[in-house]
Coordinates of N, CA and C in Angstrom, one line a residue:
M1175 N 88.6 120.9 137.3 CA 88.5 119.9 136.3 C 89.0 120.5 135.1
S1176 N 89.9 119.8 134.3 CA 90.4 120.2 133.1 C 89.3 120.1 132.0
D1177 N 89.5 120.9 130.9 CA 88.6 120.9 129.8 C 88.5 119.5 129.2
L1178 N 89.6 118.7 129.1 CA 89.5 117.4 128.5 C 88.9 116.4 129.4
T1179 N 89.1 116.5 130.7 CA 88.4 115.7 131.7 C 86.9 115.9 131.5
R1180 N 86.6 117.2 131.6 CA 85.1 117.5 131.4 C 84.5 117.0 130.2
L1181 N 85.3 117.2 129.0 CA 84.8 116.7 127.8 C 84.6 115.1 127.8
Q1182 N 85.5 114.5 128.4 CA 85.5 113.0 128.5 C 84.2 112.7 129.3
D1183 N 84.0 113.2 130.5 CA 82.9 113.0 131.3 C 81.6 113.0 130.5
I1184 N 81.4 114.2 129.8 CA 80.2 114.4 129.1 C 80.0 113.3 128.0
L1185 N 81.0 113.0 127.3 CA 80.9 112.1 126.1 C 80.8 110.7 126.7
A1186 N 81.4 110.3 127.8 CA 81.4 109.0 128.3 C 79.9 108.7 128.8
A1187 N 79.3 109.7 129.3 CA 77.9 109.5 129.7 C 76.8 109.6 128.7
S1188 N 77.2 109.7 127.5 CA 76.3 109.8 126.3 C 76.4 108.6 125.4
P1189 N 75.6 108.5 124.3 CA 75.7 107.4 123.4 C 77.2 107.2 122.9
I1190 N 77.9 108.3 122.8 CA 79.4 108.2 122.4 C 80.0 107.2 123.2
G1191 N 79.9 107.2 124.5 CA 80.5 106.3 125.4 C 80.3 104.8 125.1
V1192 N 79.1 104.5 124.5 CA 78.7 103.2 124.1 C 79.3 102.9 122.8
V1193 N 79.3 103.8 121.9 CA 79.7 103.5 120.4 C 81.2 103.6 120.3
L1194 N 81.9 104.4 121.1 CA 83.3 104.5 121.0 C 84.2 103.2 121.0
P1195 N 83.8 102.4 122.0 CA 84.6 101.1 122.0 C 84.4 100.3 120.8
A1196 N 83.2 100.3 120.2 CA 82.9 99.5 119.0 C 83.7 100.1 117.9
I1197 N 83.8 101.3 117.7 CA 84.6 102.0 116.6 C 86.1 101.5 116.8
A1198 N 86.5 101.6 118.1 CA 87.9 101.1 118.4 C 88.2 99.8 117.9
Q1199 N 87.2 98.9 118.0 CA 87.3 97.4 117.7 C 87.6 97.3 116.2
L1200 N 87.1 98.2 115.3 CA 87.2 98.1 114.0 C 88.7 98.2 113.6
D1201 N 89.6 98.8 114.5 CA 91.0 99.0 114.2 C 91.3 99.7 112.9
L1202 N 90.5 100.7 112.5 CA 90.7 101.6 111.3 C 92.0 102.4 111.6
P1203 N 92.9 102.6 110.6 CA 94.0 103.3 110.8 C 93.8 104.8 111.1
H1204 N 94.4 105.3 112.1 CA 94.4 106.7 112.4 C 93.1 107.4 112.6
W1205 N 92.2 106.7 113.2 CA 90.8 107.1 113.2 C 90.5 108.1 114.3
W1206 N 89.4 108.9 114.0 CA 88.8 109.8 115.1 C 87.2 109.7 114.9
L1207 N 86.5 109.8 115.9 CA 85.2 110.1 115.9 C 85.0 111.7 116.1
A1208 N 84.4 112.4 115.2 CA 84.4 113.9 115.3 C 83.0 114.3 114.8
G1209 N 83.0 115.6 114.7 CA 81.7 116.2 114.0 C 80.6 116.4 114.9
G1210 N 79.4 116.3 114.3 CA 78.2 116.7 115.0 C 77.9 115.8 116.2
A1211 N 78.2 114.6 116.3 CA 78.0 113.8 117.5 C 78.7 114.4 118.7
V1212 N 80.0 114.8 118.6 CA 80.7 115.4 119.7 C 80.0 116.7 119.9
R1213 N 80.0 117.6 119.0 CA 79.6 119.0 119.1 C 78.2 119.0 119.7
N1214 N 77.3 118.3 119.3 CA 75.8 118.3 119.7 C 75.7 117.8 121.0
T1215 N 76.5 116.8 121.4 CA 76.5 116.2 122.8 C 76.9 117.2 123.8
V1216 N 77.9 118.0 123.4 CA 78.5 118.9 124.4 C 77.5 120.1 124.4
W1217 N 77.0 120.5 123.3 CA 76.1 121.7 123.5 C 74.8 121.3 124.1
R1218 N 74.3 120.2 123.9 CA 73.0 119.7 124.7 C 73.3 119.7 126.1
A1219 N 74.5 119.0 126.5 CA 74.8 119.0 128.0 C 75.1 120.4 128.5
S1220 N 75.6 121.4 127.7 CA 75.9 122.6 128.2 C 74.6 123.5 128.4
F1221 N 73.7 123.4 127.4 CA 72.6 124.3 127.2 C 71.2 123.7 127.6
G1222 N 71.2 122.4 127.8 CA 70.0 121.8 128.2 C 69.0 121.4 127.1
E1223 N 67.8 121.0 127.6 CA 66.8 120.4 126.6 C 66.3 121.5 125.6
T1224 N 66.5 122.8 125.9 CA 66.0 123.8 124.9 C 66.9 123.9 123.7
C1225 N 68.0 123.2 123.8 CA 68.9 123.1 122.7 C 68.5 121.9 122.0
S1226 N 68.0 121.9 120.8 CA 67.4 120.6 120.3 C 68.4 120.0 119.3
L1227 N 69.6 120.3 119.4 CA 70.7 119.7 118.5 C 70.9 118.2 119.2
V1228 N 70.9 117.3 118.4 CA 71.0 115.8 118.9 C 72.0 115.1 118.0
I1229 N 72.3 113.9 118.3 CA 73.2 113.1 117.6 C 72.4 112.6 116.3
N1230 N 72.7 113.1 115.1 CA 72.1 112.6 113.9 C 72.9 111.3 113.4
D1231 N 74.2 111.4 113.4 CA 75.0 110.3 113.0 C 76.4 110.5 113.7
F1232 N 77.1 109.4 113.5 CA 78.4 109.3 114.0 C 79.4 109.4 112.9
D1233 N 80.2 110.5 112.9 CA 81.2 110.7 111.8 C 82.5 110.1 112.2
V1234 N 82.9 109.0 111.5 CA 84.2 108.3 111.8 C 85.2 108.7 110.6
A1235 N 86.2 109.2 111.0 CA 87.2 109.6 110.0 C 88.5 108.8 110.2
F1236 N 89.1 108.3 109.1 CA 90.3 107.6 109.2 C 91.2 107.9 108.0
F1237 N 92.4 107.3 108.0 CA 93.3 107.7 106.9 C 94.1 106.4 106.5
D1238 N 93.9 105.9 105.3 CA 94.5 104.7 104.7 C 94.8 104.9 103.3
L1239 N 96.0 105.2 102.8 CA 96.3 105.5 101.6 C 96.0 104.4 100.6
D1240 N 96.0 103.2 101.1 CA 95.7 102.0 100.3 C 94.2 101.5 100.5
G1241 N 93.4 102.3 101.2 CA 92.0 101.9 101.4 C 91.1 102.2 100.3
D1242 N 90.0 101.7 100.3 CA 89.0 101.9 99.2 C 87.7 102.1 99.8
R1243 N 86.6 102.3 99.0 CA 85.2 102.5 99.5 C 84.7 101.2 100.2
E1244 N 85.2 100.0 99.8 CA 84.7 99.0 100.4 C 85.1 98.9 102.0
Q1245 N 86.3 99.4 102.3 CA 86.7 99.5 103.6 C 85.7 100.3 104.4
E1246 N 85.4 101.4 103.8 CA 84.4 102.4 104.5 C 83.0 101.7 104.7
L1247 N 82.6 101.0 103.6 CA 81.2 100.4 103.7 C 81.2 99.2 104.8
K1248 N 82.4 98.4 104.8 CA 82.4 97.3 105.7 C 82.4 97.8 107.2
A1249 N 83.2 98.9 107.4 CA 83.1 99.5 108.8 C 81.7 100.0 109.2
K1250 N 81.1 100.7 108.2 CA 79.7 101.2 108.5 C 78.8 100.0 108.7
T1251 N 78.8 98.9 107.9 CA 78.0 97.9 108.0 C 78.1 97.2 109.4
T1252 N 79.3 97.0 109.8 CA 79.6 96.4 111.1 C 79.0 97.2 112.3
L1253 N 79.2 98.6 112.2 CA 78.7 99.5 113.2 C 77.1 99.4 113.2
T1254 N 76.6 99.5 112.0 CA 75.1 99.5 111.8 C 74.5 98.2 112.3
Q1255 N 75.1 97.1 112.2 CA 74.7 95.8 112.7 C 74.7 95.8 114.3
Q1256 N 75.7 96.5 114.9 CA 75.8 96.5 116.3 C 74.8 97.5 116.9
F1257 N 74.6 98.6 116.2 CA 73.7 99.8 116.7 C 72.7 100.0 115.5
P1258 N 71.7 99.3 115.4 CA 70.8 99.4 114.2 C 69.9 100.7 114.3
D1259 N 69.9 101.4 115.4 CA 69.1 102.6 115.6 C 69.9 103.8 115.3
S1260 N 71.2 103.6 115.0 CA 72.2 104.7 114.8 C 72.5 104.8 113.4
L1261 N 73.0 105.9 112.9 CA 73.6 106.1 111.6 C 75.1 106.4 111.8
F1262 N 75.9 105.9 110.7 CA 77.3 106.1 110.8 C 77.8 106.5 109.4
D1263 N 78.7 107.5 109.4 CA 79.3 108.1 108.2 C 80.7 107.8 108.4
V1264 N 81.3 106.7 107.7 CA 82.7 106.3 107.8 C 83.4 106.8 106.6
K1265 N 84.4 107.7 106.7 CA 85.2 108.2 105.5 C 86.7 108.2 105.7
N1266 N 87.3 107.6 104.5 CA 88.7 107.5 104.6 C 89.2 109.0 104.0
Q1267 N 89.8 109.7 104.8 CA 90.3 111.0 104.4 C 91.3 111.0 103.4
A1268 N 91.9 109.9 103.2 CA 93.0 109.8 102.1 C 92.4 109.8 100.7
S1269 N 91.2 109.3 100.7 CA 90.5 109.3 99.3 C 89.4 110.3 99.2
F1270 N 89.2 111.1 100.2 CA 88.1 112.1 100.2 C 88.1 113.0 98.9
A1271 N 89.2 113.5 98.5 CA 89.3 114.4 97.4 C 89.0 113.7 96.1
R1272 N 89.2 112.4 96.0 CA 88.9 111.7 94.7 C 87.5 111.7 94.4
W1273 N 86.5 111.6 95.4 CA 85.2 111.5 95.1 C 84.4 112.7 95.5
R1274 N 85.0 113.6 96.2 CA 84.3 114.9 96.6 C 84.9 116.1 95.8
K1275 N 84.3 116.5 94.7 CA 84.9 117.4 93.8 C 85.1 118.7 94.5
G1276 N 86.3 119.3 94.1 CA 86.6 120.7 94.7 C 87.4 120.6 96.0
R1277 N 87.6 119.4 96.6 CA 88.3 119.3 97.8 C 89.8 119.0 97.6
R1278 N 90.6 119.6 98.4 CA 91.9 119.3 98.3 C 92.3 118.0 98.9
P1279 N 93.4 117.4 98.4 CA 93.8 116.1 99.1 C 94.2 116.3 100.6
Y1280 N 93.9 115.4 101.5 CA 94.4 115.4 102.8 C 95.6 114.5 103.0
H1281 N 96.4 114.8 104.0 CA 97.6 114.1 104.2 C 97.5 113.4 105.6
S1282 N 96.5 113.5 106.2 CA 96.3 112.7 107.5 C 94.7 112.8 107.8
T1283 N 94.4 112.1 108.8 CA 93.0 112.3 109.3 C 92.8 113.6 109.9
E1284 N 93.9 114.0 110.7 CA 93.9 115.3 111.4 C 93.7 116.4 110.4
D1285 N 94.3 116.3 109.2 CA 94.3 117.4 108.2 C 92.8 117.4 107.7
G1286 N 92.2 116.3 107.5 CA 90.8 116.3 107.1 C 89.9 116.8 108.1
V1287 N 89.9 116.5 109.4 CA 89.1 117.0 110.4 C 89.3 118.4 110.6
A1288 N 90.5 119.0 110.6 CA 90.7 120.4 110.8 C 90.1 121.2 109.6
D1289 N 89.8 120.6 108.5 CA 89.2 121.3 107.4 C 87.7 121.2 107.4
W1290 N 87.1 120.7 108.4 CA 85.6 120.6 108.5 C 85.1 122.1 108.7
L1291 N 83.7 122.2 108.5 CA 83.3 123.7 108.5 C 83.5 124.5 109.6
H1292 N 83.3 124.0 110.9 CA 83.3 124.9 112.1 C 84.3 124.3 113.0
T1293 N 84.8 125.3 113.9 CA 85.8 124.9 114.9 C 85.2 123.9 115.9
A1294 N 84.0 124.2 116.3 CA 83.4 123.3 117.3 C 83.1 121.8 116.7
T1295 N 83.1 121.8 115.5 CA 82.8 120.5 114.8 C 84.2 119.7 114.6
A1296 N 85.2 120.5 114.5 CA 86.6 119.8 114.3 C 87.2 119.4 115.7
V1297 N 86.5 118.6 116.4 CA 86.9 118.0 117.6 C 86.8 116.5 117.6
G1298 N 87.8 115.8 117.7 CA 87.9 114.4 117.5 C 88.3 113.7 118.9
V1299 N 87.7 112.5 119.0 CA 87.8 111.7 120.2 C 88.1 110.2 119.8
R1300 N 88.9 109.5 120.4 CA 89.0 108.0 120.2 C 89.6 107.4 121.4
L1301 N 89.6 106.1 121.4 CA 90.2 105.3 122.4 C 91.5 104.7 121.8
D1302 N 92.6 104.7 122.6 CA 93.8 104.0 122.1 C 93.7 102.5 122.4
R1303 N 94.7 101.8 122.0 CA 94.7 100.3 122.2 C 94.4 99.8 123.6
S1304 N 94.8 100.7 124.5 CA 94.7 100.3 125.9 C 93.4 100.9 126.6
G1305 N 92.5 101.4 125.7 CA 91.1 102.0 126.2 C 91.3 103.4 126.8
Q1306 N 92.4 104.1 126.6 CA 92.5 105.5 127.2 C 91.9 106.4 126.1
W1307 N 91.2 107.5 126.6 CA 90.7 108.4 125.7 C 91.7 109.4 125.2
Q1308 N 91.7 109.7 124.0 CA 92.5 110.7 123.3 C 91.7 111.7 122.5
F1309 N 92.2 112.9 122.5 CA 91.5 114.0 121.8 C 92.3 114.8 120.8
F1310 N 91.7 115.3 119.8 CA 92.2 116.0 118.8 C 91.4 117.4 118.7
T1311 N 92.1 118.5 119.1 CA 91.4 119.7 119.1 C 92.2 120.8 118.5
P1312 N 92.2 120.8 117.2 CA 93.0 121.8 116.4 C 92.8 123.3 116.7
Y1313 N 91.5 123.6 117.1 CA 91.1 125.0 117.4 C 90.9 125.1 118.8
G1314 N 91.3 124.2 119.6 CA 91.0 124.3 121.1 C 89.5 124.0 121.3
L1315 N 89.1 124.2 122.5 CA 87.7 123.9 123.0 C 86.9 125.0 123.4
T1316 N 87.5 126.2 123.3 CA 86.7 127.4 123.8 C 85.4 127.7 123.0
D1317 N 85.4 127.6 121.8 CA 84.2 127.8 120.9 C 83.2 126.7 121.3
L1318 N 83.6 125.5 121.6 CA 82.7 124.4 121.8 C 82.1 124.7 123.2
W1319 N 82.8 125.1 124.2 CA 82.3 125.4 125.6 C 81.4 126.6 125.6
Q1320 N 81.9 127.6 124.8 CA 81.1 128.9 124.8 C 79.9 128.9 123.9
G1321 N 79.8 127.8 123.1 CA 78.7 127.8 122.1 C 78.8 128.8 121.0
L1322 N 80.1 129.1 120.5 CA 80.3 129.9 119.5 C 80.5 129.1 118.2
V1323 N 79.7 129.6 117.2 CA 79.7 129.0 115.9 C 80.7 129.8 115.0
R1324 N 81.9 129.2 114.8 CA 82.9 129.9 114.0 C 83.4 129.1 112.9
P1325 N 83.5 129.5 111.6 CA 84.0 128.7 110.5 C 85.5 128.5 110.8
T1326 N 86.0 127.4 110.2 CA 87.4 127.1 110.3 C 88.1 128.0 109.3
P1327 N 89.4 128.2 109.3 CA 90.0 129.2 108.4 C 89.7 129.0 107.0
A1328 N 89.7 127.7 106.5 CA 89.4 127.5 105.1 C 88.0 127.8 104.6
H1329 N 87.1 128.0 105.7 CA 85.7 128.1 105.3 C 85.0 129.5 105.8
L1330 N 85.9 130.6 105.9 CA 85.5 131.8 106.4 C 84.4 132.5 105.5
H1331 N 84.4 132.3 104.3 CA 83.4 132.8 103.4 C 82.6 131.7 102.5
N1332 N 82.4 130.6 103.2 CA 81.8 129.5 102.5 C 80.4 129.6 102.8
P1333 N 79.5 129.6 101.8 CA 78.1 129.6 101.9 C 77.6 128.4 102.7
D1334 N 78.2 127.3 102.5 CA 77.7 126.0 103.2 C 77.9 126.2 104.7
A1335 N 79.1 126.8 105.1 CA 79.3 127.1 106.6 C 78.3 128.0 107.1
E1336 N 77.9 129.0 106.3 CA 76.9 130.0 106.7 C 75.6 129.4 106.9
R1337 N 75.2 128.5 105.9 CA 73.9 127.9 106.0 C 73.8 127.0 107.2
K1338 N 74.9 126.2 107.4 CA 74.9 125.2 108.5 C 74.9 126.0 109.8
A1339 N 75.6 127.0 110.0 CA 75.6 127.9 111.2 C 74.1 128.4 111.4
A1340 N 73.5 128.9 110.4 CA 72.1 129.3 110.6 C 71.2 128.2 111.2
S1341 N 71.4 127.0 110.7 CA 70.6 125.9 111.1 C 70.9 125.6 112.6
F1342 N 72.2 125.7 113.1 CA 72.4 125.5 114.4 C 71.7 126.4 115.3
L1343 N 71.8 127.7 114.8 CA 71.1 128.8 115.6 C 69.6 128.6 115.8
E1344 N 69.0 128.1 114.7 CA 67.6 127.8 114.7 C 67.2 126.7 115.7
R1345 N 68.1 125.8 115.9 CA 67.7 124.7 116.9 C 68.4 124.8 118.2
C1346 N 69.2 125.8 118.4 CA 69.8 126.0 119.8 C 70.0 127.6 119.9
S1347 N 69.1 128.3 120.5 CA 69.1 129.7 120.6 C 70.2 130.2 121.5
Q1348 N 70.8 129.4 122.3 CA 71.9 129.8 123.2 C 73.2 129.9 122.5
L1349 N 73.3 129.4 121.2 CA 74.5 129.6 120.4 C 74.6 131.0 120.0
Q1350 N 75.9 131.4 119.6 CA 76.2 132.7 119.0 C 77.1 132.5 117.9
L1351 N 76.9 133.3 116.8 CA 77.9 133.4 115.8 C 79.1 134.2 116.3
A1352 N 80.3 133.6 116.0 CA 81.6 134.3 116.4 C 81.8 135.5 115.6
E1353 N 82.3 136.6 116.3 CA 82.6 137.8 115.4 C 83.6 137.5 114.3
P1354 N 83.5 138.0 113.2 CA 84.4 137.7 112.1 C 85.9 137.7 112.4
D1355 N 86.3 138.7 113.2 CA 87.8 139.0 113.4 C 88.1 138.4 114.8
S1356 N 87.2 137.7 115.5 CA 87.6 137.2 116.9 C 88.2 135.8 116.9

């Protein structure tokens, strides 16, 4: 079984498999579901119940140069109405730098997701218009499968990445910090 087939099987059998079609229905431009929902679902499936990382929210990233915060809020409201027991974080990567001080502008959704703190967090999934699964894995899937917590290149010495990594290790003892040069 290929890594992408395995990933799809795990995600389809989780709450992501239920939420993903609803996100696709929003028809946000160039969207991906990425972040902790994907990462934690895989780690929980890989390491079992002793790994207490769960889906805290669904991070939906999209890219629309003409979009505004209202677009984000409308999408979040629609999803929250459909799934009232879930939290959604919907962010236009085109405007991210305007309201998040110190961040560089992104040129695509993929540019934004690749800049997230950890390689295992920068994994995106979406459904295309025909319902086929698509994946964005700028750093591959090895760290995700092996439970390695590695900062992305832009966050090698970022205290936020280090704090977040420590919190992952506290809640999932099977995880490991990647060696700095590996």
